[in-house]
Structure formats: structure tokens, C-alpha cells
GROMACS .gro file of C-alpha atoms in nm:
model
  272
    1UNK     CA    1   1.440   2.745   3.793
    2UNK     CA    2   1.100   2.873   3.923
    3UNK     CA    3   0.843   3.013   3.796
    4UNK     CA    4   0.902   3.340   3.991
    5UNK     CA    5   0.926   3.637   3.730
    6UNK     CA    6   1.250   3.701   3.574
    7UNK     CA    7   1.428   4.039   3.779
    8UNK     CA    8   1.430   4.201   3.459
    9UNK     CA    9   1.093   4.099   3.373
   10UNK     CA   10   1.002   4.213   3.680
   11UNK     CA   11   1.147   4.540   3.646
   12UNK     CA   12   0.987   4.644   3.286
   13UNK     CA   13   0.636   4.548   3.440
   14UNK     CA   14   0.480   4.855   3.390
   15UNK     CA   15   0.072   4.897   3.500
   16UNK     CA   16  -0.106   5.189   3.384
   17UNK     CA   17  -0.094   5.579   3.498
   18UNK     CA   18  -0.296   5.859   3.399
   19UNK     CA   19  -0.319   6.025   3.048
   20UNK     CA   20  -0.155   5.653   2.851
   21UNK     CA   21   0.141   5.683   3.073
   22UNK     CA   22   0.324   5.371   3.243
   23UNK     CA   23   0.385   5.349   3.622
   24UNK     CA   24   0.689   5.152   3.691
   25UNK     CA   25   1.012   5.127   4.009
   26UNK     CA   26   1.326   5.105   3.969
   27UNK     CA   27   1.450   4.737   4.064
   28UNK     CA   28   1.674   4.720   4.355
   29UNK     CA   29   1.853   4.364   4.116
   30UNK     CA   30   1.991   4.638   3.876
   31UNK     CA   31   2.062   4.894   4.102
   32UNK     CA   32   2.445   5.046   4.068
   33UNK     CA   33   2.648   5.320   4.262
   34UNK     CA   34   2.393   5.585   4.270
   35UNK     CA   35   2.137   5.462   4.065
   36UNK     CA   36   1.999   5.250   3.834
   37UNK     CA   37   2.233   5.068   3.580
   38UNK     CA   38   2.221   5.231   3.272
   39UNK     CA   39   2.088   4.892   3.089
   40UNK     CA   40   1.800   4.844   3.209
   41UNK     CA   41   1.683   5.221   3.182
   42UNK     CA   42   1.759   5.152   2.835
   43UNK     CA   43   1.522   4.794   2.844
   44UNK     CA   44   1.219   4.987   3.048
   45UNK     CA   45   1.234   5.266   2.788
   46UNK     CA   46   1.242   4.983   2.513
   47UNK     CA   47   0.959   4.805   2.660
   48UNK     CA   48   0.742   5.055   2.720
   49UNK     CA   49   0.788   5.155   2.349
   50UNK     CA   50   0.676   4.767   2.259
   51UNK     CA   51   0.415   4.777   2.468
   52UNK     CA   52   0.261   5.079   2.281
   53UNK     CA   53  -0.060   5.018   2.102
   54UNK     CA   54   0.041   5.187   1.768
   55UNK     CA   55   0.390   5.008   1.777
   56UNK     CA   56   0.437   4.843   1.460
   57UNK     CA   57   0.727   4.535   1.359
   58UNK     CA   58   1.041   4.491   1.576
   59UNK     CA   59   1.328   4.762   1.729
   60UNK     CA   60   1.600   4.813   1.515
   61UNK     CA   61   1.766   5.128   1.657
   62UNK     CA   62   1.732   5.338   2.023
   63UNK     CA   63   1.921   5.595   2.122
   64UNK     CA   64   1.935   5.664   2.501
   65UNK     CA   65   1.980   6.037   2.694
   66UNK     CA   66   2.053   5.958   3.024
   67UNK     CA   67   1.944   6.359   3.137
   68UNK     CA   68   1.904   6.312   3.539
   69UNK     CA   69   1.983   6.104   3.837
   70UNK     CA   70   1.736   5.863   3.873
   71UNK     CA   71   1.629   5.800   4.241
   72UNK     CA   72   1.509   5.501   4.391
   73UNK     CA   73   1.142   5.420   4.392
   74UNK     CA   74   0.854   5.538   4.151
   75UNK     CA   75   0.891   5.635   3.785
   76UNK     CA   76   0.664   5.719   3.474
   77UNK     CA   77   0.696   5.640   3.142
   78UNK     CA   78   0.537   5.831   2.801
   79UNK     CA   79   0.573   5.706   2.454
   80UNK     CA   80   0.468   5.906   2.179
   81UNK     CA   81   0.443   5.771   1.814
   82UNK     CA   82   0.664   6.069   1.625
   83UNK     CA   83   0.557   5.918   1.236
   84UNK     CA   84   0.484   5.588   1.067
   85UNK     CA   85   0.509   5.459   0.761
   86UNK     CA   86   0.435   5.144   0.635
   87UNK     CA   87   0.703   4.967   0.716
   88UNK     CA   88   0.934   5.204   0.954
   89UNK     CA   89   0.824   5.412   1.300
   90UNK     CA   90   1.018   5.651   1.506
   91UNK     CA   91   0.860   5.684   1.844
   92UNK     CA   92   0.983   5.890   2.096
   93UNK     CA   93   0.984   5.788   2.543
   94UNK     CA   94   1.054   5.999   2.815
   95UNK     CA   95   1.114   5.790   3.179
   96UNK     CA   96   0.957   6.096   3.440
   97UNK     CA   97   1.038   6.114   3.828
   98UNK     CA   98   0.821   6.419   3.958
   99UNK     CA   99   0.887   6.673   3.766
  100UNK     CA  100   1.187   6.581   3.624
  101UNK     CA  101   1.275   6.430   3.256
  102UNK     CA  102   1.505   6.150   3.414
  103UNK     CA  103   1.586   5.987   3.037
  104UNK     CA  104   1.439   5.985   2.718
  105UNK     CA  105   1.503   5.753   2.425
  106UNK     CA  106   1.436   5.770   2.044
  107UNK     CA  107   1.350   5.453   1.890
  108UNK     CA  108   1.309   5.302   1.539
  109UNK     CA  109   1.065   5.007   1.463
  110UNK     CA  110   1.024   4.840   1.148
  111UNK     CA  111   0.884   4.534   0.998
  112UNK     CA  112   1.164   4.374   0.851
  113UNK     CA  113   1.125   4.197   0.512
  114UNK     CA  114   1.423   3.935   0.368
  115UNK     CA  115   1.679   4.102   0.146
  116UNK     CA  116   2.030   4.067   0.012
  117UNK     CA  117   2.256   3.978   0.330
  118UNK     CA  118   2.665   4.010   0.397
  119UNK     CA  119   2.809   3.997   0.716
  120UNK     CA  120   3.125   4.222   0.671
  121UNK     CA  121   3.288   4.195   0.947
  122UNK     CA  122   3.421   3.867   1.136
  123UNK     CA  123   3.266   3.708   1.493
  124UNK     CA  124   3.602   3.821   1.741
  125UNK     CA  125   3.820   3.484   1.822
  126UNK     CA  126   3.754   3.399   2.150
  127UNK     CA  127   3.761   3.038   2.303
  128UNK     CA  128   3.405   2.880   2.381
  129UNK     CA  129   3.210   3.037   2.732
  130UNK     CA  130   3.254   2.663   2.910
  131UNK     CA  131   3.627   2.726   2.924
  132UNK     CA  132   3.675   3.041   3.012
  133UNK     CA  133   3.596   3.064   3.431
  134UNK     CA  134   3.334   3.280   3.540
  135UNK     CA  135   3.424   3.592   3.708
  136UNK     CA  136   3.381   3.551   4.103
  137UNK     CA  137   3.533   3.833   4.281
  138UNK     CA  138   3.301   4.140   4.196
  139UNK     CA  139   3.278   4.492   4.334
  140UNK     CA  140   2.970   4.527   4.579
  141UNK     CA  141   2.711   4.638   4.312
  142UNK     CA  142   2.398   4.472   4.298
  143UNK     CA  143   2.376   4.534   3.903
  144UNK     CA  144   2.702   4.259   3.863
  145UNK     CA  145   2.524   3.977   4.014
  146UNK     CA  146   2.246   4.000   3.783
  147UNK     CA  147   2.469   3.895   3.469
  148UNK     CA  148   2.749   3.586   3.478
  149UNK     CA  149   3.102   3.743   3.348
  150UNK     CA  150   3.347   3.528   3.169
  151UNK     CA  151   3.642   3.760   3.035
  152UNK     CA  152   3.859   3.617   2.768
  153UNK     CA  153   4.056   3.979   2.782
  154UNK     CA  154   4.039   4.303   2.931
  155UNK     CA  155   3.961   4.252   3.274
  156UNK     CA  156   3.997   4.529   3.449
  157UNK     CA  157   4.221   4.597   3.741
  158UNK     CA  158   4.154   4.920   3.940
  159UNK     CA  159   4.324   5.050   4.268
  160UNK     CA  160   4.361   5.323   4.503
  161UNK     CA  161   4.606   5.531   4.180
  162UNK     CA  162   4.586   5.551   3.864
  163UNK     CA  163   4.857   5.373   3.641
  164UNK     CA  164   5.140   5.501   3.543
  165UNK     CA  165   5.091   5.395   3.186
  166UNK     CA  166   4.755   5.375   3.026
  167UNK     CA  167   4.617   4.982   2.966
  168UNK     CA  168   4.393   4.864   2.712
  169UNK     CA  169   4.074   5.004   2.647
  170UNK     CA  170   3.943   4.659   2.475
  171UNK     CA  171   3.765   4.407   2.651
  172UNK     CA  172   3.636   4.099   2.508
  173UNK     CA  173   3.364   3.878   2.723
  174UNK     CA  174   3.134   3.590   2.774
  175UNK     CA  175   2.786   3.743   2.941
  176UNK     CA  176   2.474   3.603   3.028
  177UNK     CA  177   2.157   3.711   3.251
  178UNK     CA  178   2.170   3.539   3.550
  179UNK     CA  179   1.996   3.339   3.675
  180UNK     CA  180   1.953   3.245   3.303
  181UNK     CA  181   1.686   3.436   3.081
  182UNK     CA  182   1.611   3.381   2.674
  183UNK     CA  183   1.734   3.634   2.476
  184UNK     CA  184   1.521   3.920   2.336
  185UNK     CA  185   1.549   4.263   2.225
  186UNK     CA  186   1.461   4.402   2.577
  187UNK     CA  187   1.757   4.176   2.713
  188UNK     CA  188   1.985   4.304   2.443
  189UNK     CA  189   1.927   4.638   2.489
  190UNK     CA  190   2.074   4.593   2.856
  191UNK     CA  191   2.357   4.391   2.753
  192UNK     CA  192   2.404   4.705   2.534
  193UNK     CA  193   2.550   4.866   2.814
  194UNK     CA  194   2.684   4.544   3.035
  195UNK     CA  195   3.083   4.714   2.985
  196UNK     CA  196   3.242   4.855   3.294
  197UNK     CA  197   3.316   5.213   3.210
  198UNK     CA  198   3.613   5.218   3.028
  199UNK     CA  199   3.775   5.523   3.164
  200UNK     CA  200   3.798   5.323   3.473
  201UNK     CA  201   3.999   5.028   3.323
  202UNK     CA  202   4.220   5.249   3.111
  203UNK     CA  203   4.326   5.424   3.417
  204UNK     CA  204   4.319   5.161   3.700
  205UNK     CA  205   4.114   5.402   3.905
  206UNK     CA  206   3.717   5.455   4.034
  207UNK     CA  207   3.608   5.832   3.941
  208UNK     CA  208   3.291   6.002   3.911
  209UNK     CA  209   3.162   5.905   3.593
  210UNK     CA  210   2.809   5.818   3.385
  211UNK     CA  211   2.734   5.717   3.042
  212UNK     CA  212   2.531   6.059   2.898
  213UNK     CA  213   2.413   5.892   2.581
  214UNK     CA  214   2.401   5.547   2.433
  215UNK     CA  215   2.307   5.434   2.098
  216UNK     CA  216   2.222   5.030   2.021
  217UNK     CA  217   2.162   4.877   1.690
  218UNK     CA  218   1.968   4.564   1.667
  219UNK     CA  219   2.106   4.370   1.353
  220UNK     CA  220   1.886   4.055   1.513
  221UNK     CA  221   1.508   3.978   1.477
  222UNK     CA  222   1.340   3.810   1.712
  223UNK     CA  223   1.437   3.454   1.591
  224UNK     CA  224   1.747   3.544   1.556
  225UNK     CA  225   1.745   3.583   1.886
  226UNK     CA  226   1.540   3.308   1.994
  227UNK     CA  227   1.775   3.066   1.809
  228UNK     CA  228   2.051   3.221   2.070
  229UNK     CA  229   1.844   3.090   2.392
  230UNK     CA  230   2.016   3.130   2.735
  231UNK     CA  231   2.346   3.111   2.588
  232UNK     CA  232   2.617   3.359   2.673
  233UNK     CA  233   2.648   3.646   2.377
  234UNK     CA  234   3.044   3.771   2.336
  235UNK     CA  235   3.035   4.127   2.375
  236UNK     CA  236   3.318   4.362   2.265
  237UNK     CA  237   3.408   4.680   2.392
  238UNK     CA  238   3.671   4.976   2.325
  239UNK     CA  239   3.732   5.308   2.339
  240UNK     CA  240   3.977   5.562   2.115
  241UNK     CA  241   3.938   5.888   2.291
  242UNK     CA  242   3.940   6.055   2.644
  243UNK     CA  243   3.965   6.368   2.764
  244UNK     CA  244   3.809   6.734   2.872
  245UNK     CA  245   3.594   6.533   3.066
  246UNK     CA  246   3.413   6.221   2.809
  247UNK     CA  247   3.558   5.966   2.628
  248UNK     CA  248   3.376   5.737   2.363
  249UNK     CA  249   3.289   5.355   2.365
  250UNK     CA  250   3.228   5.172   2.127
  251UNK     CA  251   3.093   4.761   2.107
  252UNK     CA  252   2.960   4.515   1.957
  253UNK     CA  253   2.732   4.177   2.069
  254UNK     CA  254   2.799   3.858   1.874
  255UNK     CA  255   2.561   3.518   1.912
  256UNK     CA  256   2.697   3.186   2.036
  257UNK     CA  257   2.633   3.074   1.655
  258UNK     CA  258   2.877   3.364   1.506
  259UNK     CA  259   2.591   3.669   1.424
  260UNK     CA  260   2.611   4.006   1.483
  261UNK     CA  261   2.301   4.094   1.741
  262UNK     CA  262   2.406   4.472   1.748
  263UNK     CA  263   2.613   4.731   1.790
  264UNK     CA  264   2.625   4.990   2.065
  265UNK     CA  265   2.837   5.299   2.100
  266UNK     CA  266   2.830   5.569   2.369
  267UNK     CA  267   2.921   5.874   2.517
  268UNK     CA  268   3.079   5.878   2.885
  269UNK     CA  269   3.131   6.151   3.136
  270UNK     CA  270   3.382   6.146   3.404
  271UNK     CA  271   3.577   6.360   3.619
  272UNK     CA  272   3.921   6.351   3.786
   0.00000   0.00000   0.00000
């Protein structure tokens, strides 16, 4: 590897605008059908918000409103501290194109301090990443090249109708940044949102349809995370409800080494 800048380093570099705001573009490596991919809106937003001056510990919750399309080029970002204590923040980010609130984000920030610990749930079985093949054959997004897809279940098969019976709305997975990339919470908040909608596997067929709101939690610190590297994290996805036009998601990131990183759930939009 290089020492050419990371794409998704590259696209939360952020240089400074008028009145504290950051100037940033949207990144042409994450770019989806009509826009950005709704990760790395969420990792800008997050950034900017850890690049604040008055930002104190690490993220530990961010909730996403995706409000507007966001168009190619040129894009502003605000964050304002909302309260602080001494050990917890809430700050609050709004991503601006002209005029127009594109997304916002609420975020918490704390500095964690060692406590009681109990992991209640169980790391999903799932063979290790090396033997399960990496997906090849991806739809023409640029968004999909920028992450290495190894699917131990629930790949999704979509065609020209919808099927005639529902399938599966879990998908279990091997993912990585690609070309390879450490893991840290800007990372994870992308991976947050690395599923393929799931209205789209349930039903075998390509509608209109965004994510309206996401909400991550980071269980991980930062050496949790560093202790995960460039390994692939096993992300796990489902969904209980569609209908009258959104359906839910819900998911969960596990390390290489068995830990929770975070969980993620979300509200989708779509439209027959």
C-alpha cells in the first residue's frame, strides 16, 4: 500500500469555512445510486464532531437524519456543542448544501472510565473470513468497491419481479474497507450502514428506496478497536417489519476477536 490518503480519509478532510464551519465534497469512492452512501454521511458528520475544539472523550452514540438529497460536489458542515458535563456531551451537526439542511446528526461523547462488564449476548457462528470467498460479481455502484464482501448468509438475489414468497431478511457477513484501512470509530460508523437495503433482498426486486434515519452505538473504545486492525468485522443485519411505505433494520458489528463494536438500527423508506 501507498502512502496516498485513505478514500475515506480523504473524504472526511474537511478545511475551514466561515463562521467555525467545515468545507468538505462528497467523494466520488462512496458515491451510490443518486447520491452519497449513507455511511459515510454518517463518518463526515462523525468527524467533524471529533474534530470540534470543545469535543471531549470518545463517540458512544449518533443518530443520523438523512433530510435531503445530497448532490454531488461542495458541502458544509456545523457542529454545535448542545451541553457538557464532566464526563458526557451531546453535540449536535448539520451537513449544509446551499441552503438546504442535507443531514443532521446528534451525537454523544463521553470519557469512558472501567466498570463492571457482561457481554449478554453471543458473537453470531460464522466460519472464519479466509474461508468464506469474497463477493466478485457486484452491481455497478462505486460505494461496493470501496468495502470487500464475504457473505456467510443472506446474499441477496434480486431480478426484474419480485418473489413470489418473501426470503430472509437476515444477512450475516465478513466486511472490510478496501483497500484495507485500521479500524476506528469514523470507519465504524460507515460500516454502520454497509447492509444492502433489506426491502430489496426480502423482495428480490430494486425500488426507490433510502434509509431516513439511522442510529449506531459504539460499545468499542478506541483500543478496542485498534486491537481489531484491518481485519474483517462480521456484521449482522435483519429486519421484522415492512409496509405503508418503511420497514425497520436492525444490526449488529462483532470484532474478529468475538466483541461487540456496536449496534445500529434504522429506519428505511421505499416505494413500490
Amino acid at each position: 500500500m501507498t502512502d496516498a490518503l485513505h478514500p475515506l480519509d480523504a473524504a472526511v478532510t474537511f478545511s475551514p469555512a466561515a463562521d467555525g464551519a467545515l468545507a468538505g465534497r462528497t467523494s466520488p469512492a462512496y458515491w451510490n445510486m443518486v447520491g452519497p452512501f449513507g455511511g459515510v454521511t454518517a463518518a463526515q458528520l462523525l468527524k467533524a464532531a471529533i474534530d470540534h475544539p470543545a469535543r471531549i472523550g470518545e463517540p458512544v452514540a449518533q443518530t443520523v437524519n438523512f433530510c435531503a438529497p445530497i448532490a454531488e460536489g461542495d458541502f458544509s458542515i456545523r457542529v454545535k456543542e448542545v451541553r457538557s458535563g464532566r464526563s458526557v456531551q451531546h453535540l449536535y451537526a448539520e451537513l449544509v448544501q446551499g441552503e438546504t439542511i442535507a443531514a443532521n446528526a446528534t451525537m454523544v461523547f463521553a470519557r469512558r472510565s472501567e466498570t463492571w462488564r457482561h457481554h449478554a449476548s453471543a458473537m453470531p457462528e460464522a466460519p472464519p473470513p479466509e474461508a468464506v470467498p469474497v463477493l466478485g460479481r457486484k452491481p455497478p455502484l462505486a460505494w461496493l468497491d470501496a468495502y470487500e464482501f464475504r457473505y456467510v448468509t443472506g446474499l441477496p438475489v434480486m431480478g426484474n419481479q419480485a418473489h413470489a414468497t418473501p426470503q430472509s431478511a437476515k444477512s450475516l457477513i465478513w466486511v472490510a474497507d478496501q483497500p484495507p484501512r485500521p479500524l476506528d470509530h469514523v470507519s465504524l460508523a460507515a460500516l454502520c450502514d454497509i447492509f444492502i437495503v433489506r426491502v430489496f433482498q426480502v423482495r428480490g426486486l430494486r425500488t426507490p428506496a433510502a434509509t431516513v434515519s439511522m442510529t449506531s452505538y459504539f460499545h468499542a473504545d478506541a483500543a478496542e478497536l485498534a486491537e481489531q486492525g484491518t481485519r474483517p468485522v462480521l456484521a449482522k443485519a435483519d429486519s421484522v417489519r415492512f409496509g405503508d411505505q418503511f420497514h425497520d433494520q436492525q444490526a449488529e458489528l462483532w470484532s474478529a476477536a468475538g466483541k461487540l463494536l456496536a449496534t445500529t438500527s434504522q429506519v428505511v423508506w421505499f416505494r413500490e
